[in-house]
Coordinates of C-alpha atoms in Angstrom, one line a residue:
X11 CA 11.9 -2.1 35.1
X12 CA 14.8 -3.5 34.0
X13 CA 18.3 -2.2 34.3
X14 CA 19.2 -3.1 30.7
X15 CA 15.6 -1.8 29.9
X16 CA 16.2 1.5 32.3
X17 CA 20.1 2.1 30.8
X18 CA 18.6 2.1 27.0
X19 CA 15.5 4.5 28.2
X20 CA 18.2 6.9 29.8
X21 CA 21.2 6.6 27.2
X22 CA 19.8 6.3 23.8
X23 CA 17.4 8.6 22.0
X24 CA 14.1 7.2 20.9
X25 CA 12.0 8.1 17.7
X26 CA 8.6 9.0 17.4
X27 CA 6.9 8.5 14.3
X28 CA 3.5 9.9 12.8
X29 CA 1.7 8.0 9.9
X30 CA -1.4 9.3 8.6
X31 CA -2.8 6.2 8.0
X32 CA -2.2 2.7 10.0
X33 CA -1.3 0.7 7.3
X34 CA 1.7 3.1 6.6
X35 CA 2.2 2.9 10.4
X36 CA 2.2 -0.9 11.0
X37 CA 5.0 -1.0 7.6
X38 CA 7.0 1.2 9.6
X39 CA 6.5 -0.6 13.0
X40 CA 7.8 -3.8 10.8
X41 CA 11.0 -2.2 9.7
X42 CA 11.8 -1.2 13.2
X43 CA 11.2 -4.4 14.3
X44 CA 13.0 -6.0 11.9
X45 CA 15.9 -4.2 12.6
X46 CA 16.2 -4.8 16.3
X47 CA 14.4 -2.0 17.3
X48 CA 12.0 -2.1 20.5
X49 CA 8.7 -0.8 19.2
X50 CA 5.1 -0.1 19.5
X51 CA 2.1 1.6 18.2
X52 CA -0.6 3.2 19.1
X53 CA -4.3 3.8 17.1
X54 CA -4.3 7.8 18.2
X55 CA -8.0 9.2 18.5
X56 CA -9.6 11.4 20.9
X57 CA -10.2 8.0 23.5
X58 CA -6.6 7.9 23.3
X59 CA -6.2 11.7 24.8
X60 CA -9.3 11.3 27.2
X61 CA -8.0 8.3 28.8
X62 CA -5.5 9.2 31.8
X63 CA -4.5 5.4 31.4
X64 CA -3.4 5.3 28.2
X65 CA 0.2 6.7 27.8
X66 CA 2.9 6.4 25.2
X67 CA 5.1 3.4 25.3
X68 CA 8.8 3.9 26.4
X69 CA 10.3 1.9 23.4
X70 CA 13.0 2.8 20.9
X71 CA 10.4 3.8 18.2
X72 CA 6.8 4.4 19.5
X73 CA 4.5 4.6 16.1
X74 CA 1.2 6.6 16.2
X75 CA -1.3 5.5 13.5
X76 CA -3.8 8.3 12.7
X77 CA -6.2 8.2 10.3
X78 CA -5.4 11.9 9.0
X79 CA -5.6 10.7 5.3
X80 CA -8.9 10.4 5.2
X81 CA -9.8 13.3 6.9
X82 CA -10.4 16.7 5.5
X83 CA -7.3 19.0 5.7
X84 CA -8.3 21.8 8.9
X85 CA -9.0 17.8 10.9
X86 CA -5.8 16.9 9.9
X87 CA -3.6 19.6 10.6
X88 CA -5.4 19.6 13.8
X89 CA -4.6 15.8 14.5
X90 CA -1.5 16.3 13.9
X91 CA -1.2 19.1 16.9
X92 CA -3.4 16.9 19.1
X93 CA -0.8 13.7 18.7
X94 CA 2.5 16.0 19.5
X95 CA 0.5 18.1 22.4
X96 CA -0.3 14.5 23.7
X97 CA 2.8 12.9 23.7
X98 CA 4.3 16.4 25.1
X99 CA 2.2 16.0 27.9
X100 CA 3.3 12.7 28.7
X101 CA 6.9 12.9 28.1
X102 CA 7.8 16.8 29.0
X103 CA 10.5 18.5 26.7
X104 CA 12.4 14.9 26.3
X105 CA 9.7 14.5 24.2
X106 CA 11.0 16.9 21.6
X107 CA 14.0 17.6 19.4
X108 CA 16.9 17.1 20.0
X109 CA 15.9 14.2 22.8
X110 CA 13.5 12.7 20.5
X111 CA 13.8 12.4 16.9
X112 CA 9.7 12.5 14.9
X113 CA 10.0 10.7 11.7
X114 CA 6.3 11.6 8.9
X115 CA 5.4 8.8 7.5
X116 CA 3.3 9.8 4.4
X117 CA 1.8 7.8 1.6
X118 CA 4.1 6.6 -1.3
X119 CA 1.8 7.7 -3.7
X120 CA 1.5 11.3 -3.1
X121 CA -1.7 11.0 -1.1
X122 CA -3.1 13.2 1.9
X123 CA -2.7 16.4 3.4
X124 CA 1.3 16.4 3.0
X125 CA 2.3 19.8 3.3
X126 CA 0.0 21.1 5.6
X127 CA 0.2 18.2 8.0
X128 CA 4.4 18.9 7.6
X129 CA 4.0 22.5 8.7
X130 CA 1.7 22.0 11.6
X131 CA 4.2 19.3 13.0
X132 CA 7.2 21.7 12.7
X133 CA 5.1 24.4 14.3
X134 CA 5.1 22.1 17.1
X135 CA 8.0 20.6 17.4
X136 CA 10.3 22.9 16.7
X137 CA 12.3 21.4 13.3
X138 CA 13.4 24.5 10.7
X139 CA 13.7 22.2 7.7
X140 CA 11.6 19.5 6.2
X141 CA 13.4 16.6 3.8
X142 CA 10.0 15.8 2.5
X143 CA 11.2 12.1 0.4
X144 CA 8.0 10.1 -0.8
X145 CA 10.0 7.7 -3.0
X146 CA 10.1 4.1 -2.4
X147 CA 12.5 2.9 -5.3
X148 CA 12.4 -0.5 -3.2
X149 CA 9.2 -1.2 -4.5
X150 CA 10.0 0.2 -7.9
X151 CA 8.0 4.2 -6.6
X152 CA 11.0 6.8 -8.1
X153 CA 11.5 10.1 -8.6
X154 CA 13.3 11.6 -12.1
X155 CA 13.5 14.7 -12.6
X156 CA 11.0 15.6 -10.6
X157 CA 8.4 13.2 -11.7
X158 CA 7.0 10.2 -10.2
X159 CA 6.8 7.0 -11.7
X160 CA 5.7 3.7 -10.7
X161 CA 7.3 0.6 -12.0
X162 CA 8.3 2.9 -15.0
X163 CA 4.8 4.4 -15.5
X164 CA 3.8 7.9 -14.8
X165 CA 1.6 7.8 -11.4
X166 CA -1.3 9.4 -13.4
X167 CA -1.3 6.7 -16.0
X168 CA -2.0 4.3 -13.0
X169 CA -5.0 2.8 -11.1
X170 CA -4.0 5.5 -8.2
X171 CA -5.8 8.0 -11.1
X172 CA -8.8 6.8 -9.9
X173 CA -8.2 6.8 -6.6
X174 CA -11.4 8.2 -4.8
X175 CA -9.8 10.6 -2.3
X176 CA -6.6 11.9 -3.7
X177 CA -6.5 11.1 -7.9
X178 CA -3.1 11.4 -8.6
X179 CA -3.9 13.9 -11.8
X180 CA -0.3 14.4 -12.4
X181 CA 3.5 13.0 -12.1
X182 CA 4.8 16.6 -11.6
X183 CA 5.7 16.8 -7.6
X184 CA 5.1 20.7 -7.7
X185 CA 1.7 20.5 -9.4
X186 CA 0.5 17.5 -7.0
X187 CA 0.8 20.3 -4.5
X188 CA -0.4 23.7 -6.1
X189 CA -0.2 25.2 -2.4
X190 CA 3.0 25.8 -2.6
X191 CA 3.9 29.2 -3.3
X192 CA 5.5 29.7 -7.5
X193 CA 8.1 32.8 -6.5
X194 CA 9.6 29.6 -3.7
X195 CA 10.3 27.0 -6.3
X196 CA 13.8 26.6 -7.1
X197 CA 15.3 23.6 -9.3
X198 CA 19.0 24.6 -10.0
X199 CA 22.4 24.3 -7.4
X200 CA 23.2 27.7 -7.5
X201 CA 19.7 28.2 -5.5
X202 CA 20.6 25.3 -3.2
X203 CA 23.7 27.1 -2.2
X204 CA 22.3 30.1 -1.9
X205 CA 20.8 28.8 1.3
X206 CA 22.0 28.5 4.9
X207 CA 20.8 24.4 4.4
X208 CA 22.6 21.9 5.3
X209 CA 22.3 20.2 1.9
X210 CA 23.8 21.6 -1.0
X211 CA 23.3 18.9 -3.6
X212 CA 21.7 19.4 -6.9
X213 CA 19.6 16.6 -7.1
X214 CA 17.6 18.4 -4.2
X215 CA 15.0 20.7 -4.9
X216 CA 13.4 23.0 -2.5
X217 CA 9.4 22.7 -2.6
X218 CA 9.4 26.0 -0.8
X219 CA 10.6 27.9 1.7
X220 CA 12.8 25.0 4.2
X221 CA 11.0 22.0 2.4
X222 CA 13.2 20.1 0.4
X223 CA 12.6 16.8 -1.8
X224 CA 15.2 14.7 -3.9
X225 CA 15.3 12.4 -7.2
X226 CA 15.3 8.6 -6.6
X227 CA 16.0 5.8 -8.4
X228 CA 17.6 3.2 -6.3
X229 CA 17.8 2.7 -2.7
X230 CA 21.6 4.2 -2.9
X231 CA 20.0 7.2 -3.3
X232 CA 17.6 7.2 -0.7
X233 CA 20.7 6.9 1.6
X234 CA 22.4 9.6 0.2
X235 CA 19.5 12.1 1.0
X236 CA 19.7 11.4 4.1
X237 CA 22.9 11.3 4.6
X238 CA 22.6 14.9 3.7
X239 CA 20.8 16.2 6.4
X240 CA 21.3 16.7 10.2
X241 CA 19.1 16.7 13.3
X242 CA 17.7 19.7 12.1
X243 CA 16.1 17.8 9.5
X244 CA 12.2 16.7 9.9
X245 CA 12.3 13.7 7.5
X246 CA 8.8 12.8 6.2
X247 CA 8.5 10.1 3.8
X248 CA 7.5 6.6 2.9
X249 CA 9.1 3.5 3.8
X250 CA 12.7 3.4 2.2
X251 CA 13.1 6.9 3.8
X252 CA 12.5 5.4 7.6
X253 CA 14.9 2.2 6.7
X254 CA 17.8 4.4 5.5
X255 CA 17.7 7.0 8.5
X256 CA 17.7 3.5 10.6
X257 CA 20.3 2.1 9.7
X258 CA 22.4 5.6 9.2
X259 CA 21.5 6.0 13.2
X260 CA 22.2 2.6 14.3
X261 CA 25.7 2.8 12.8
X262 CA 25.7 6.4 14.1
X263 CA 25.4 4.5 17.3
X264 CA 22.6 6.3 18.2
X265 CA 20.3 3.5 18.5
X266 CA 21.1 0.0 19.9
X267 CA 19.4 -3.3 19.1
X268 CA 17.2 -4.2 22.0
X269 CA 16.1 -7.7 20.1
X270 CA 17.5 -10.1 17.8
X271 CA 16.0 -9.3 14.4
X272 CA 12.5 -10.4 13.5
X273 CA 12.8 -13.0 9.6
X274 CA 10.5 -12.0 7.1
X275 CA 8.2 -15.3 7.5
X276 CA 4.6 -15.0 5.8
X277 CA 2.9 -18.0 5.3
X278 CA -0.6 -18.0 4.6
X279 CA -0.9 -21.4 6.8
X280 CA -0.3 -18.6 9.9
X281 CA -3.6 -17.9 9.5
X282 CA -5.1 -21.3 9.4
X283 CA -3.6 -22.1 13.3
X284 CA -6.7 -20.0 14.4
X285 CA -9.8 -18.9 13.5
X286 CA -9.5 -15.9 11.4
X287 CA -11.3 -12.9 9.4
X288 CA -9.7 -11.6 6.1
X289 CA -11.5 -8.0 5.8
X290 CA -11.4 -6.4 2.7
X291 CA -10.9 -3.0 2.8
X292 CA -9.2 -2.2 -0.1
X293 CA -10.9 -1.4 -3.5
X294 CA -7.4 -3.4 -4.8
X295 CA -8.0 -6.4 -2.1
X296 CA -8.4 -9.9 -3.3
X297 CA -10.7 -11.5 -1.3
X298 CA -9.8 -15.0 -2.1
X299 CA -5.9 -14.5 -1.4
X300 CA -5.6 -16.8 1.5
X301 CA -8.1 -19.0 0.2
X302 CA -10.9 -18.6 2.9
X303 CA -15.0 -18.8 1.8
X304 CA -15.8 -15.0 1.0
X305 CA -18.9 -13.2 2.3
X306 CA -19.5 -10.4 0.1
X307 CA -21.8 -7.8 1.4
X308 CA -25.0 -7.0 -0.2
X309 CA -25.6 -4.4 -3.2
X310 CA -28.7 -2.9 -1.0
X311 CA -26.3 -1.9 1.5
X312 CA -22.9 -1.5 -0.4
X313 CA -25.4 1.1 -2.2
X314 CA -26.6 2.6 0.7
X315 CA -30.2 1.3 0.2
X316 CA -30.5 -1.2 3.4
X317 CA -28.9 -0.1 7.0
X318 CA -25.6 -2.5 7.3
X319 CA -26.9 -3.4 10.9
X320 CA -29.9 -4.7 9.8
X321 CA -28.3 -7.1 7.4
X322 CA -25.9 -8.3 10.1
X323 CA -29.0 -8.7 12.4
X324 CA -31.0 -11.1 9.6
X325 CA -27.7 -12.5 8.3
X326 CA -26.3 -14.0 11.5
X327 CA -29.8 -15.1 12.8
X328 CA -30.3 -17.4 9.9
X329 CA -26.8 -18.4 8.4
X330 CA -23.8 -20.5 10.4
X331 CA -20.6 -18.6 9.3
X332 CA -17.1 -20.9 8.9
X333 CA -14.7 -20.9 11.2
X334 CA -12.4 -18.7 9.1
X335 CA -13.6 -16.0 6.6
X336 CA -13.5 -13.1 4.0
X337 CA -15.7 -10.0 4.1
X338 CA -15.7 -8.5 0.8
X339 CA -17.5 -5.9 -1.2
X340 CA -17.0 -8.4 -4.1
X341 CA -17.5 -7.1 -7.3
X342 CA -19.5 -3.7 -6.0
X343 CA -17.0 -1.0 -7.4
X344 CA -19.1 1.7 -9.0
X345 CA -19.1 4.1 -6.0
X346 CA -16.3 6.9 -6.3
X347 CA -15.7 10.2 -3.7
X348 CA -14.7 10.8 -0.7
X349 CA -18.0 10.7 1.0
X350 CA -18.8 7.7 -0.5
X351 CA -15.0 6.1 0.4
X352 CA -16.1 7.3 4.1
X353 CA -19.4 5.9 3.9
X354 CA -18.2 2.6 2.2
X355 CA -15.2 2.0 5.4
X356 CA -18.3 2.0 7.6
X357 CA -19.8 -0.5 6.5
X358 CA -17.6 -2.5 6.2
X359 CA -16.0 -1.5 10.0
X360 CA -19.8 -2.6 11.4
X361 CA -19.8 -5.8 9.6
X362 CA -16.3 -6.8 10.5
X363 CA -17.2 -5.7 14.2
X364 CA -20.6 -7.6 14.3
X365 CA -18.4 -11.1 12.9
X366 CA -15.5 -10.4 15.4
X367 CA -18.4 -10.1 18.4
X368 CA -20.5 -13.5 17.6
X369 CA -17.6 -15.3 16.1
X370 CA -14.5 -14.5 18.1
X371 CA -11.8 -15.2 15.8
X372 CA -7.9 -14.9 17.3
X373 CA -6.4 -13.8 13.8
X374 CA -8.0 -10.1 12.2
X375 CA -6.6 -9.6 9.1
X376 CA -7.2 -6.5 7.2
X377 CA -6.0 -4.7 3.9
X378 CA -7.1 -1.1 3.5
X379 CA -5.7 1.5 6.1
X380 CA -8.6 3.6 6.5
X381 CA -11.1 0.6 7.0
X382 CA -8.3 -1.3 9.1
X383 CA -8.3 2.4 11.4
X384 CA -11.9 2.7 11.6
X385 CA -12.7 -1.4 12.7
X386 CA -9.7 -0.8 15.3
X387 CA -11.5 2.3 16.7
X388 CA -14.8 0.5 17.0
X389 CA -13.5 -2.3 19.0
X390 CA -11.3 0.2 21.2
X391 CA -8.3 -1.8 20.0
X392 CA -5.7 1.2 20.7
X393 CA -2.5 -0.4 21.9
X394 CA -0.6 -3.1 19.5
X395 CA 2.3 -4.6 20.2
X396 CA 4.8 -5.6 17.4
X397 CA 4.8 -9.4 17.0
X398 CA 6.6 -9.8 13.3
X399 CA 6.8 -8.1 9.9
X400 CA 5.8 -11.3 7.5
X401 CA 6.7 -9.4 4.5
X402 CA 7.1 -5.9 2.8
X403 CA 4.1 -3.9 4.6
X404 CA 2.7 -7.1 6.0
X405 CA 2.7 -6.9 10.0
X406 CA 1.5 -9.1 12.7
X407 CA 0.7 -7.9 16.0
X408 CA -1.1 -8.5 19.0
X409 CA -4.2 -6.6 21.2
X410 CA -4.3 -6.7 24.8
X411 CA -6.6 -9.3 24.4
X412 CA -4.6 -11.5 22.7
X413 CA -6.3 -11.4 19.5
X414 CA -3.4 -11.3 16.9
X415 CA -3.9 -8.5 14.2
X416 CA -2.6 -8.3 10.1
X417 CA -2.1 -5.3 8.8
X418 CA -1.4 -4.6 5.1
X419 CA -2.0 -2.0 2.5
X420 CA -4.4 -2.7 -0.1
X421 CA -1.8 -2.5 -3.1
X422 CA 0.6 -4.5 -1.7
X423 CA 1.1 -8.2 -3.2
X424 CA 0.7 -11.4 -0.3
X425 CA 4.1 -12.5 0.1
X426 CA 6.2 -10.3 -2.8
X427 CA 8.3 -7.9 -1.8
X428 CA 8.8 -6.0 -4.9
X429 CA 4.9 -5.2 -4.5
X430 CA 4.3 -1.9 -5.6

């Protein structure tokens, strides 16, 4: 190892953070690359844990995907234990607070298992209070008055009202999360200061008991949030969140840059060096983005009527696929649920993986998180190193194999970063 390596491993403090879905993980891996950080990320499942050889990367910030989202909340909560016991195991107590810092990364729209995924990971790691800061005002997602709005519109007026596993049924922050207990909600500074916190602001609110959450309109406030809390603080959050604590702890001193700074650079023409597969996985992808010939899969099977293995089977026997392509549901959207959202990622995670096999291509490039998670499990694809974030949520990274991988939410616009 070396010395400059072995004097940052020993000096500095690294960061561990936990995204319940790989998308969200790869847009963080981006910013921390983008920034200077050393990083890496890992695709967490139980092949992960089993295999002795597998072990967390030293770098600065070391990003575990899991696919927690789309799993059913006692899964979840018990991912969540499995990835800190893991890392614990590896690492010994450096591995926790105040050695390491754990950043949540959770969905900007209010999706998944938030609070109960927030208390197991306090339970284990031994954090008292939660700044729990979903707002992205970077990409116009804000908080007023307790409300969340996207590009001006109240989240339950948007398409994310129909999303199939988490409808967002209401703007209101306490009623997206009717766990929380009514006698702990508190909206008024006199309550704030009323508690041994270290924030005593009244644009906070306290969710309940130690969890707190702020307004946001502009990234300024973002800052300030965090500027309010200490290393007590859990911060959980989407992405403006993680670039604000950043920065804040890189002028802190706290963490060094290791590289020079990665350039936003996405050009579609990337993608043309190589042979490459566009995967779809996203019921807001569009399939002809990057201008490759689509394949859209069958009604029969998107409806559950033919076995997805048994089209790939006929399919590739009798048809000579391009050397670069898009694998699409194309206009099969009827389906709705979370089984059927489960079921749906499936097949199109066997398809994908039946191309990659007979095709080979050296650029995989998927929108959807859950779909990109499940094709990245199925190959055994666990360890990704951070090549280059091309844009906002856009990352490019590279297997062990040498197969270059392209990560990006479904919602998210090709090459805009005010994509929402």
């Amino acid at each position: 190892m070396p010395r400059e390596w072995l004097s940052i491993v020993v000096n500095m403090r690294r960061i561990v953070v936990v995204a319940d879905d790989i998308t969200g993980a790869a847009e963080i891996a981006g910013i921390a690359k983008r920034h200077g950080l050393s990083v890496s990320m890992m695709v967490f499942d139980k092949v992960v844990e089993a295999d002795l050889h597998i072990r967390p990367s030293i770098a600065q910030c070391f990003v575990v995907a899991t696919d927690t989202r789309s799993m059913d909340v006692e899964d979840a909560v018990k991912t969540t234990d499995r990835v800190v016991s893991w890392i614990h195991r590896q690492w010994g107590d450096e591995a926790l607070p105040p050695h390491t810092l754990w950043f949540k990364k959770t969905d900007s729209a209010l999706r998944g298992h938030v609070m109960e995924e927030l208390e197991a990971l306090i339970a284990v790691t031994g954090y008292k209070k939660v700044l729990y800061f979903p707002a992205n005002p970077s990409k116009g997602r804000t908080i007023q008055d307790g409300f969340y709005y996207i590009q001006g519109i109240s989240i339950d007026q948007t398409d994310f009202s129909f999303d199939p596993e988490f409808p967002a049924t209401t703007a209101n922050i306490e009623e997206r999360f009717p766990q929380i207990n009514e006698v702990c909600k508190m909206k008024n500074k006199e309550s704030f200061n009323s508690e041994p916190m270290a924030i005593a602001d009244s644009s906070f609110f306290i969710l309940h008991s130690s969890f707190f959450y702020a307004n946001a309109s502009t990234v300024e406030d973002v800052r300030h949030a965090v500027q309010q809390t200490d290393d007590g603080f859990l911060l959980a959050g989407a992405a403006d969140l993680f670039e604000a604590f950043i920065i804040l702890k890189m002028e802190d001193g706290e963490f060094i840059k290791d590289n020079w700074p990665s350039q936003r650079n996405l050009q579609s023409s990337i993608f043309n060096l190589h042979p490459s597969l566009l995967v779809c996985g996203s019921t807001q992808s569009r399939p002809h983005a990057l201008g490759f010939p689509v394949l859209e899969i069958p009604r029969e099977v998107y409806d559950g009527e033919k076995d997805v293995d048994e089209w790939m089977e006929s399919f590739l026997a009798t048809q000579h696929l391009p050397e670069s392509l898009a694998l699409s549901f194309g206009n099969n959207t009827h389906r709705t649920g979370k089984e059927s959202a489960l079921y749906l990622r499936d097949v199109m995670a066997k398809a994908a993986k039946r191309i990659i096999n007979t095709c080979h291509p050296k650029e995989l490039i998927i929108e959807g998180g859950s779909t990109a998670f499940r094709l990245l499990q199925l190959l055994g694809w666990h360890s990704l190193s951070v090549k280059q974030e091309l844009t906002s949520g856009v990352v490019r990274m590279q297997t062990d194999n040498n197969v270059f991988v392209t990560l990006k939410p479904g919602s998210y616009d090709w090459g805009k970063n005010d994509s929402a």
